[in-house]
Coordinates of C-alpha atoms in Angstrom, one line a residue:
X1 CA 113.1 139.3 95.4
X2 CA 115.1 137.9 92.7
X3 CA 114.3 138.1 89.3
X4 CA 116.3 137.9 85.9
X5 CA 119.5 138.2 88.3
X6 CA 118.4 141.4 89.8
X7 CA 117.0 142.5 93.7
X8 CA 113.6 144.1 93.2
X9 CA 111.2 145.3 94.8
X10 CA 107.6 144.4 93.6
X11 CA 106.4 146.3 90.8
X12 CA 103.7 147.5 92.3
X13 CA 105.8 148.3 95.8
X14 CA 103.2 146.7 97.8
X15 CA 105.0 145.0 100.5
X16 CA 103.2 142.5 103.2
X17 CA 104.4 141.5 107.2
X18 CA 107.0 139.2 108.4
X19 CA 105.5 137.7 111.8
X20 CA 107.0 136.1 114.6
X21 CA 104.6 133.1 116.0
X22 CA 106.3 133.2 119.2
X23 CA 105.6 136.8 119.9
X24 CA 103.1 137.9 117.4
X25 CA 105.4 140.6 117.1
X26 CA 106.1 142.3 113.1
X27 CA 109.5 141.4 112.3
X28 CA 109.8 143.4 108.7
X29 CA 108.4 143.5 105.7
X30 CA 109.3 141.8 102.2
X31 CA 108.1 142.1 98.5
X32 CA 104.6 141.3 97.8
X33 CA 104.6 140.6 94.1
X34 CA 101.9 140.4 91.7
X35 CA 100.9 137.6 89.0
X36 CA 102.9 140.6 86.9
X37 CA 106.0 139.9 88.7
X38 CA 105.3 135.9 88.2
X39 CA 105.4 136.2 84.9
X40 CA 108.4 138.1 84.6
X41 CA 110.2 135.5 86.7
X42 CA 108.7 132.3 84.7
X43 CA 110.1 134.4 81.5
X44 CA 113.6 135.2 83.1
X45 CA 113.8 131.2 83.9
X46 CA 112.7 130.1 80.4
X47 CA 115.0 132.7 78.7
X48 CA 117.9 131.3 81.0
X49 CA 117.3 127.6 80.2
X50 CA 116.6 128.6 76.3
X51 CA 119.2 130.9 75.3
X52 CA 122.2 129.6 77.8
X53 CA 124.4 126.6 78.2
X54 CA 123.3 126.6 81.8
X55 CA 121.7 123.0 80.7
X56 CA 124.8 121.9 79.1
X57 CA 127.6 123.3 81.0
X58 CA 128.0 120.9 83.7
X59 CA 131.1 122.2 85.1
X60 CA 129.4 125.4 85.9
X61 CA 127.0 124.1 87.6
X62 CA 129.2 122.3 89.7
X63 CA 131.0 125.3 90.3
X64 CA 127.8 127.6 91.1
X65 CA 126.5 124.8 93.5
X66 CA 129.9 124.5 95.3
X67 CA 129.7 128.6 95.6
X68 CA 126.4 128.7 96.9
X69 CA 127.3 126.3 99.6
X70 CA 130.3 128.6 100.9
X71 CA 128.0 131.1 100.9
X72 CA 125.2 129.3 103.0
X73 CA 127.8 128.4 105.2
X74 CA 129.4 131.5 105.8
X75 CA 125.8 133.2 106.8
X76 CA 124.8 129.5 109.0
X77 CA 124.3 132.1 112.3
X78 CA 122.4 134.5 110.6
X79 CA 119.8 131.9 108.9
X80 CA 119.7 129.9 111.8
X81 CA 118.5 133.3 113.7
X82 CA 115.9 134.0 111.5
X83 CA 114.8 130.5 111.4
X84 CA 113.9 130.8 114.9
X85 CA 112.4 133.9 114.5
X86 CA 110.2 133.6 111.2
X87 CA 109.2 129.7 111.9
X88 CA 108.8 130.2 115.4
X89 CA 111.2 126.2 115.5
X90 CA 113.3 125.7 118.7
X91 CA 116.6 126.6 118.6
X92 CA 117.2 122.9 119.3
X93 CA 115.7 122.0 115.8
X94 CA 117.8 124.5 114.0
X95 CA 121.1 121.9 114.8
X96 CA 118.9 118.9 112.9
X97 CA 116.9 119.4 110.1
X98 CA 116.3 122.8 110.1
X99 CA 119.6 124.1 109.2
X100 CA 122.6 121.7 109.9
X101 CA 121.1 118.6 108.0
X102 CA 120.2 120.0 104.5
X103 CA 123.8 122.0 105.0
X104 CA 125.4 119.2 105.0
X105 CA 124.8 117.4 101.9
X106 CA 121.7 118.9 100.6
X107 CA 123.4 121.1 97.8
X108 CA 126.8 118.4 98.1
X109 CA 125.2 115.3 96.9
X110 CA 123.7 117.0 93.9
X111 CA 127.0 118.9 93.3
X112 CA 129.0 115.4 93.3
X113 CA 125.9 113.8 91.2
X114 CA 127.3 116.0 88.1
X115 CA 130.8 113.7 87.8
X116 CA 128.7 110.3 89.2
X117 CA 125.8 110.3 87.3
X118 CA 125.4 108.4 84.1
X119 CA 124.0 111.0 81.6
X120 CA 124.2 109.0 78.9
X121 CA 124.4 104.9 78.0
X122 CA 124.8 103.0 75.1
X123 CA 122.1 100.1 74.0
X124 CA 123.0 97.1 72.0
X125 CA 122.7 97.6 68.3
X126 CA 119.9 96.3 66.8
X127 CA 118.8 94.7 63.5
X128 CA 115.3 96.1 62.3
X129 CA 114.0 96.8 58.9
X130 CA 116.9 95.0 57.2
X131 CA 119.8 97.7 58.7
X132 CA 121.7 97.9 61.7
X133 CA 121.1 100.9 63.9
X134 CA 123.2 102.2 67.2
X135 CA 121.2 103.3 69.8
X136 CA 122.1 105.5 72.6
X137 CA 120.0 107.1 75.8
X138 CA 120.6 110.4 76.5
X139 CA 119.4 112.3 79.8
X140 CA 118.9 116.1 79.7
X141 CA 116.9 118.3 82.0
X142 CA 113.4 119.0 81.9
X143 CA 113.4 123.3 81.6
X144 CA 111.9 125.6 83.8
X145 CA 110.5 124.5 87.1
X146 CA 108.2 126.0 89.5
X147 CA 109.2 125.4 93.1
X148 CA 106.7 126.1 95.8
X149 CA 107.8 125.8 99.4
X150 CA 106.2 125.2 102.6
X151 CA 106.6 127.2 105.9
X152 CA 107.5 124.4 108.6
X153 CA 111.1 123.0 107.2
X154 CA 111.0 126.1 104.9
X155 CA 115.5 125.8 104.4
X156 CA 115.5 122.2 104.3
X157 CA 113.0 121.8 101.6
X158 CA 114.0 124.7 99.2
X159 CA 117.7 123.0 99.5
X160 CA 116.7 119.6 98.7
X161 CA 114.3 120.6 96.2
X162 CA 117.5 123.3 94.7
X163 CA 120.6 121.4 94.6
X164 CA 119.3 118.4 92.0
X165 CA 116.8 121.0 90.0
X166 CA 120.2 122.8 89.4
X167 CA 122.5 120.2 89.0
X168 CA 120.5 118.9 86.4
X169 CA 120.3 121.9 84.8
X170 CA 117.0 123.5 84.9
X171 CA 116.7 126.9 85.8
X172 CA 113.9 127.7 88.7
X173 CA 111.1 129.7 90.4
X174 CA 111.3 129.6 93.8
X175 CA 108.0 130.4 95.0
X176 CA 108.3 130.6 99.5
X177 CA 105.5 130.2 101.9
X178 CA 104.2 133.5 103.0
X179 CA 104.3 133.1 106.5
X180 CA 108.2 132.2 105.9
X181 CA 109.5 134.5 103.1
X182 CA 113.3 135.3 104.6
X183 CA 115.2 132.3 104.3
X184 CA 114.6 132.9 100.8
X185 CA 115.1 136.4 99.9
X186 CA 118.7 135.6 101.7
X187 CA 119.0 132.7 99.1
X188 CA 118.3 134.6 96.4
X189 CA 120.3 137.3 97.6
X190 CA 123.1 135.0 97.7
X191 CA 123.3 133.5 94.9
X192 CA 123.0 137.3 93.2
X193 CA 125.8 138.3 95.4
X194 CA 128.2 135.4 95.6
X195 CA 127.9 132.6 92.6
X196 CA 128.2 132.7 89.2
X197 CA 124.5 131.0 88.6
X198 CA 123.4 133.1 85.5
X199 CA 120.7 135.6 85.4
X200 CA 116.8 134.1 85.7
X201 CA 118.4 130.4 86.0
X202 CA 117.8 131.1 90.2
X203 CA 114.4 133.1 91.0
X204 CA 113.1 133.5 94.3
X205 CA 109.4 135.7 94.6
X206 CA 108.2 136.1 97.4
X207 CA 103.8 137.0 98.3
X208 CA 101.1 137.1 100.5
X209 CA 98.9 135.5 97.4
X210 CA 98.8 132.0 97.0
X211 CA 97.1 132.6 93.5
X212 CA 100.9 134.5 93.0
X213 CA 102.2 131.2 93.2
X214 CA 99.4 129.5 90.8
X215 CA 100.8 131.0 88.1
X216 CA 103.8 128.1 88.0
X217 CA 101.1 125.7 87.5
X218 CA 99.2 127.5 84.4
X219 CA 101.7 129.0 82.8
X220 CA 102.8 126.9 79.7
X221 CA 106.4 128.0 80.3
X222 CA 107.0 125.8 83.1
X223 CA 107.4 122.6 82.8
X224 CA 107.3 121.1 86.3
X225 CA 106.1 122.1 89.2
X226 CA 108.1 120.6 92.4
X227 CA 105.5 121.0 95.5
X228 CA 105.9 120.0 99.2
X229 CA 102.6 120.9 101.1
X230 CA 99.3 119.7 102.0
X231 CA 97.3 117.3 99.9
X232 CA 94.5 118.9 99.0
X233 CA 97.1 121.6 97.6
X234 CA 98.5 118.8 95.5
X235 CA 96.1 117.9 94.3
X236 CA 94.7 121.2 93.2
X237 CA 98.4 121.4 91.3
X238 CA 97.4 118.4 89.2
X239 CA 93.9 119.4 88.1
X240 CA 95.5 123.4 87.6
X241 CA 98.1 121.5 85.5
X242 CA 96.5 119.4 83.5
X243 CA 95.7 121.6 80.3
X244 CA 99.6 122.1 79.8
X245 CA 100.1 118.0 80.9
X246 CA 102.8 119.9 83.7
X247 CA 105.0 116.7 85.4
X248 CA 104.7 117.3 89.1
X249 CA 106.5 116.3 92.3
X250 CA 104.2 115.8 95.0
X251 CA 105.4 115.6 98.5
X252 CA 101.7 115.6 100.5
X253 CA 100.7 114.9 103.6
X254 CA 101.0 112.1 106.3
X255 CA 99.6 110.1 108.8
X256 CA 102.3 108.2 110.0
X257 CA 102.3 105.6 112.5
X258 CA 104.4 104.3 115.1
X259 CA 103.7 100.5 115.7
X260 CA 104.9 99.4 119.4
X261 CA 105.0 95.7 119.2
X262 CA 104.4 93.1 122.7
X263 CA 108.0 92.5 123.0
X264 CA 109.3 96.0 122.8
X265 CA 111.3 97.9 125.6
X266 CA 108.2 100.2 126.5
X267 CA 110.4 102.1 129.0
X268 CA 112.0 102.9 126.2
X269 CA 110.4 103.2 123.2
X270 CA 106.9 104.3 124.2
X271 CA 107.7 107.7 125.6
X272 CA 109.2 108.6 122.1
X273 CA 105.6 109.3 121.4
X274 CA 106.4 112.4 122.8
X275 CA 108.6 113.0 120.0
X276 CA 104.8 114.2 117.7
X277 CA 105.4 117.5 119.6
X278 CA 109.0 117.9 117.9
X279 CA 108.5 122.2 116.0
X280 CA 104.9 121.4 117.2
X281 CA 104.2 118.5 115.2
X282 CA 104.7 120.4 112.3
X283 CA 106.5 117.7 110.4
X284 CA 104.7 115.6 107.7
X285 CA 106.8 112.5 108.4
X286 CA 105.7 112.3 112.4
X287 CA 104.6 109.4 113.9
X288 CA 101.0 111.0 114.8
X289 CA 99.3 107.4 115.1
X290 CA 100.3 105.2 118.1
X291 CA 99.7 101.3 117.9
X292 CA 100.0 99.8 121.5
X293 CA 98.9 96.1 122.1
X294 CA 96.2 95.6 123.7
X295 CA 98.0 92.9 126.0
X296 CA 99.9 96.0 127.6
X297 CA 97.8 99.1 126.3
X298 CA 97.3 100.3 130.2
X299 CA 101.6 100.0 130.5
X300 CA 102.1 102.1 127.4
X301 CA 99.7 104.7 128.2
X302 CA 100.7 105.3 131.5
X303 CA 104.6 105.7 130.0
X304 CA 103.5 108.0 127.0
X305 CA 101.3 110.0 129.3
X306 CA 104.2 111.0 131.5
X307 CA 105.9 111.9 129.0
X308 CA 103.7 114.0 126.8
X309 CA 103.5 116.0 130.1
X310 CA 106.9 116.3 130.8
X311 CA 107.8 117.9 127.2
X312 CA 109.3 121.5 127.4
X313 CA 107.6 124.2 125.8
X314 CA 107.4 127.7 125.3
X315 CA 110.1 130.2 123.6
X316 CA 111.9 128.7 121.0
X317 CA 114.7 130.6 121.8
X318 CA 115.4 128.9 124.8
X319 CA 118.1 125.8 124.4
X320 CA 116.1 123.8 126.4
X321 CA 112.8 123.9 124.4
X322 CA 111.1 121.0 122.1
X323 CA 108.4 122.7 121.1
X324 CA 107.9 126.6 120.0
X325 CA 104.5 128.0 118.6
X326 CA 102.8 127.1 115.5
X327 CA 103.1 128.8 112.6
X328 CA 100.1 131.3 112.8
X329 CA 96.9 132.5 114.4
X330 CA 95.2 130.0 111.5
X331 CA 97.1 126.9 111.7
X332 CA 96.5 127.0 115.4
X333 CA 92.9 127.4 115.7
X334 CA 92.4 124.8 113.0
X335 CA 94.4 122.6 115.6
X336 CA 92.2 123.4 117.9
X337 CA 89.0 122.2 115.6
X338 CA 90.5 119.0 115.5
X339 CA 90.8 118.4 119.4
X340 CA 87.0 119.3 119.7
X341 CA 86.1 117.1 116.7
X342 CA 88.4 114.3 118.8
X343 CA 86.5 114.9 121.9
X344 CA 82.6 115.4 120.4
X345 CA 83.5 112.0 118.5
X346 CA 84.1 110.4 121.2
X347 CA 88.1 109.5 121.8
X348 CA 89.7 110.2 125.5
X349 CA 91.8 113.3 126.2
X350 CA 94.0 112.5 128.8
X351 CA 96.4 115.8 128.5
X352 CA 96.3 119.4 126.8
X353 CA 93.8 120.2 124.5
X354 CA 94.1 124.0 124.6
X355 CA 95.9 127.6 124.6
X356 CA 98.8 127.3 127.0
X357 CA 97.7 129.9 130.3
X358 CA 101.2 130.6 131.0
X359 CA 102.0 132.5 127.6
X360 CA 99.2 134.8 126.3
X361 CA 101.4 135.8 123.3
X362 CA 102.2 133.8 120.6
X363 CA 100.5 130.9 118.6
X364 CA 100.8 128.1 120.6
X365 CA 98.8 125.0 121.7
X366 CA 99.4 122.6 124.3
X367 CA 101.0 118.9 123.9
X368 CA 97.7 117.0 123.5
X369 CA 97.3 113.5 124.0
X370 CA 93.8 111.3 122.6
X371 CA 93.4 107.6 124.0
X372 CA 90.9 104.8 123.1
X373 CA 90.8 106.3 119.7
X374 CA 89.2 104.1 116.9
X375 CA 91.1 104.2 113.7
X376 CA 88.3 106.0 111.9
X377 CA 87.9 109.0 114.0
X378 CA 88.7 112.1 111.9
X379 CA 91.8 112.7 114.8
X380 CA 93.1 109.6 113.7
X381 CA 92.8 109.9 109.6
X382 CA 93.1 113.5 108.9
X383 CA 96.6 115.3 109.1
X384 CA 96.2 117.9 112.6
X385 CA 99.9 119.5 111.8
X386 CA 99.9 119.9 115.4
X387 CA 101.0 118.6 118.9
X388 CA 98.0 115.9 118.8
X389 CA 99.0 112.1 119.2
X390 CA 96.4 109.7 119.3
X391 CA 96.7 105.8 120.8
X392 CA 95.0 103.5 119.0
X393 CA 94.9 99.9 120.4
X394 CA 95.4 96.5 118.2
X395 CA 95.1 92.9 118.5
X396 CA 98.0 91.3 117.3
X397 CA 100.3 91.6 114.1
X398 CA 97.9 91.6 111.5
X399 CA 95.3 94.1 113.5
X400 CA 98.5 96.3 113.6
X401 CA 99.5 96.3 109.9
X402 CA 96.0 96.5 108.9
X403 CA 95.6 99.7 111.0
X404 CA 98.9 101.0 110.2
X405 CA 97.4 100.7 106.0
X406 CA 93.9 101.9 106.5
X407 CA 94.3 105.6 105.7
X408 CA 94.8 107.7 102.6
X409 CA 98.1 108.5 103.7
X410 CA 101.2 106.5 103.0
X411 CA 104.6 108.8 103.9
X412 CA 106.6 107.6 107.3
X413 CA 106.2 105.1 110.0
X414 CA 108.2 103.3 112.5
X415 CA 108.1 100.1 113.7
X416 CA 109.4 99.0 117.2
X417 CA 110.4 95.1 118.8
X418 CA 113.0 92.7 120.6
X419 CA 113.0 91.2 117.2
X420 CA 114.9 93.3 113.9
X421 CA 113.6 90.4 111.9
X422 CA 109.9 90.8 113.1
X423 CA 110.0 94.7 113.1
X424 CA 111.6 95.0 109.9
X425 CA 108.8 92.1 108.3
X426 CA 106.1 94.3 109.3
X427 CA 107.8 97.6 107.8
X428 CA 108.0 95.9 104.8
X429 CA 104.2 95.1 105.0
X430 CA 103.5 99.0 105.8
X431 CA 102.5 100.5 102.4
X432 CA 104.7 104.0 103.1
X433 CA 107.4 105.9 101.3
X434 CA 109.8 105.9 104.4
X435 CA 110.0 104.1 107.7
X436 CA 112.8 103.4 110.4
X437 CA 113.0 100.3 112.3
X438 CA 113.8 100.3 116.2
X439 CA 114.7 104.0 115.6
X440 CA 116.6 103.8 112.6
X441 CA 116.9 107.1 110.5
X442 CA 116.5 107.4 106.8
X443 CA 117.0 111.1 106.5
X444 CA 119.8 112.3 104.1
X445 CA 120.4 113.6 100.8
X446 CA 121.5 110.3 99.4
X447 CA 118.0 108.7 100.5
X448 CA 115.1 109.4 98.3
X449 CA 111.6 110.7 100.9
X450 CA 107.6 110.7 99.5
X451 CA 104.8 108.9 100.0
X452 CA 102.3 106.1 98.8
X453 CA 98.7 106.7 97.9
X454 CA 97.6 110.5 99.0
X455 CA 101.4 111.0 100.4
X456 CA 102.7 112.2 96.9
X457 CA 103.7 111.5 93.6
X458 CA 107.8 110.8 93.0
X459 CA 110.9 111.7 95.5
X460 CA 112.6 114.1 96.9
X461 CA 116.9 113.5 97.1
X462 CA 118.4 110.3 96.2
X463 CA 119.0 109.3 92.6
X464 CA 115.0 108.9 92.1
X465 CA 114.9 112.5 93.7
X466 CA 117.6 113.5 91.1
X467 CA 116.3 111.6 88.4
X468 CA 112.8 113.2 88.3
X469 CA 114.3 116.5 87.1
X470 CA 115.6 115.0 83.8
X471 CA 114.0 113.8 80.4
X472 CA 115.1 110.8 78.5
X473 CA 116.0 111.0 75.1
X474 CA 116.9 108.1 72.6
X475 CA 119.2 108.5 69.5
X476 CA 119.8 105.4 66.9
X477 CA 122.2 105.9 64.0
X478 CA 122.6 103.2 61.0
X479 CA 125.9 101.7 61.2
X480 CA 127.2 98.9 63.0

């Protein structure tokens, strides 16, 4: 781990398994730290932010985030390896968002944000009180931050959440997912080894105890906690937080839809359906909810069907693969809960729906496809994590906006027609954080990502993602 600038060990030396989900195989071991070690990171942070001009020097920071990047870089192979390994993504998935995306601007934009940003602006005088007073608004970071990460895009989330938590200049606890601790005991070790970040302002602990990682939230020290994970985790954040009034990013769960209009290409767009079984449809953004019109329901199935059967599975080593396991024994037999709940209430199941025969090792359920599902089927309102897509059928327009809106969730979508003008009118009528149009991709560092309703609370990247780290301050002085 990383603490107060130096590798340890846990202090109690206990140590817990790194497992493969392809294999089921033990890959190593890593620290398994106590609420001890916790607190000795949370005070490292706060001593870092206190009693250093980390917040102030924003040169440095440019500097450290441009060092950290090279350093990234030059280990790309090595991460991408253990991607593969500890996640159990396709190697396929390791070129996108696993690895090459958040490498490419992830840390950059943040790093470029220090000389763009406006960190402080100047407010007409005013006349109060009989005297003139000049006003000024000042941004400066919030302190220590608690950063808990999740084990599906476990890189691509620590990067996006690191790069504007450090430009802005707070210091950090990075707290990662136990089933996905090495991609950020080789950050930490990084940034030990090869920038000039300061001691405690970077802290990566690593253990098999979620109540480890509680600590961020009810600890007085900290003052944010930046979350990506499920929502009943979020929420659980909030109510721990709310004795020390902690501001919280909340990046929560989905139920995205993916709304095939009557004039669409269905040859084309439908089978993109198939897409839910991207990493095992361990994304919170995937389009888990498909809309077909009733006018051509029988066409789209028929197309999606094909196609959910024709998606290549298996080791995720293998160039060729879409899908790998899932993540653990756990998250695959609560996956496999939800496809009897699907059936028992009711709704079709037309492929998959179990433990593949053809590979006995390895956490991994079958591409599973529901039909003739009604929109309040638990399948189709709570969040599987899995290879599940479920067809819903609509009426017309409204029917399918009115579908699209009648969950808890609010994160991603799509929207697909003939028409740019007609897709892009019902987007706008989607109540969702993100959503592409015939297609179109929002991803990036530049492009701020979270949801509506029980999707989250604030942004991740983009200048709202940037933003959120920061504190406003305003000064007024008498004088004209």
């Amino acid at each position: 781990m990383l603490i107060g600038g130096e590798l340890v060990e846990a202090s109690s030396g206990e140590r817990f398994e790194n497992v493969n989900p392809a294999t089921e195989e033990v890959l190593g071991e890593v620290a398994d730290a106590s609420t001890e070690d916790m607190r000795h990171a949370i005070a490292a942070a706060r001593t870092a932010f206190d009693d250093t001009d980390w917040s102030t020097d924003r040169a440095l920071r440019k500097r450290c985030l441009e060092q950290l990047q090279e350093a990234l870089e030059s280990e790309r192979e090595e991460l991408r390896e253990e991607i593969i390994a500890e996640v159990g993504s396709p190697r396929l998935m390791t070129y996108a968002a696993q690895v090459d995306w958040p490498l490419a601007d992830a840390l950059k934009y943040p790093a470029k944000m220090i000389d763009e940003f406006p960190w402080e602006r100047s407010l007409p005088d005013s006349d109060m009180m009989g005297m003139t007073s000049r006003r000024a608004v000042y941004k400066e970071p919030i302190g220590v931050v608690g950063a808990i990460i999740p084990w599906n895009y476990p890189v691509e989330v620590t990067l996006n959440k690191l790069g504007p938590i450090l430009a802005t200049g707070n210091t950090v606890i990075i707290k990662p997912a136990p089933d996905t601790p090495w991609n950020a005991t080789r950050l930490g070790r990084l940034v030990a080894e090869k920038t000039d970040i300061p001691a405690g302002v970077v802290n990566v602990v690593t253990s098999s105890d979620h109540l480890v990682g509680e600590e961020l939230t009810l600890s007085p020290e900290v003052d944010m906690i930046s979350f990506t994970g499920s929502t009943a985790t979020g929420t659980r954040i909030m109510e721990k937080g709310a004795p020390t009034l902690k501001k919280v990013f909340l990046e929560l769960g989905g139920k995205s839809a993916m709304l095939v209009c009557d004039d669409a290409d269905f040859a084309a767009v439908v089978p993109g359906g198939a897409m839910v079984c991207v990493h095992a449809g361990q994304g919170c953004a995937m389009q888990t909810r498909m809309l077909l019109p009733r006018s051509r329901y029988d066409e789209g199935v028929e197309l999606v069907s094909a196609a959910m059967a024709g998606v290549p599975y298996g080791d995720p080593t293998d160039d060729g693969v879409l899908m790998g396991p899932v993540v653990s024994a756990r998250q695959r037999d609560r996956i496999l809960g939800y496809i009897e709940k699907g059936q028992q209430e009711g709704a079709k199941l037309v492929f998959g729906g179990g433990k593949p025969a053809h590979l006995p090792k390895g956490f991994f359920v079958e591409p599973t496809l529901f039909v003739d599902v009604d929109n309040s089927m638990t399948i189709a309102q709570e969040e599987i994590f899995g290879p599940v897509l479920v067809v819903i059928p609509y009426e017309d327009d409204d029917d399918a906006v009115r579908i699209a809106n009648e969950t808890t969730y609010g994160l991603s979508g799509g929207v697909f027609s003939a028409s740019e003008e007609r897709a892009t009118s019902i987007a706008r009528r989607i109540r969702t954080g993100s959503i592409g149009v015939n297609g179109g991709l929002w991803y990036g560092a530049d492009s701020p990502y979270g949801g509506y309703k029980a999707s989250g609370i604030g942004r991740q990247c983009g200048l709202e993602g940037f933003e959120q780290y920061l504190e406003t301050k305003a000064i007024a002085w008498p004088g004209g």
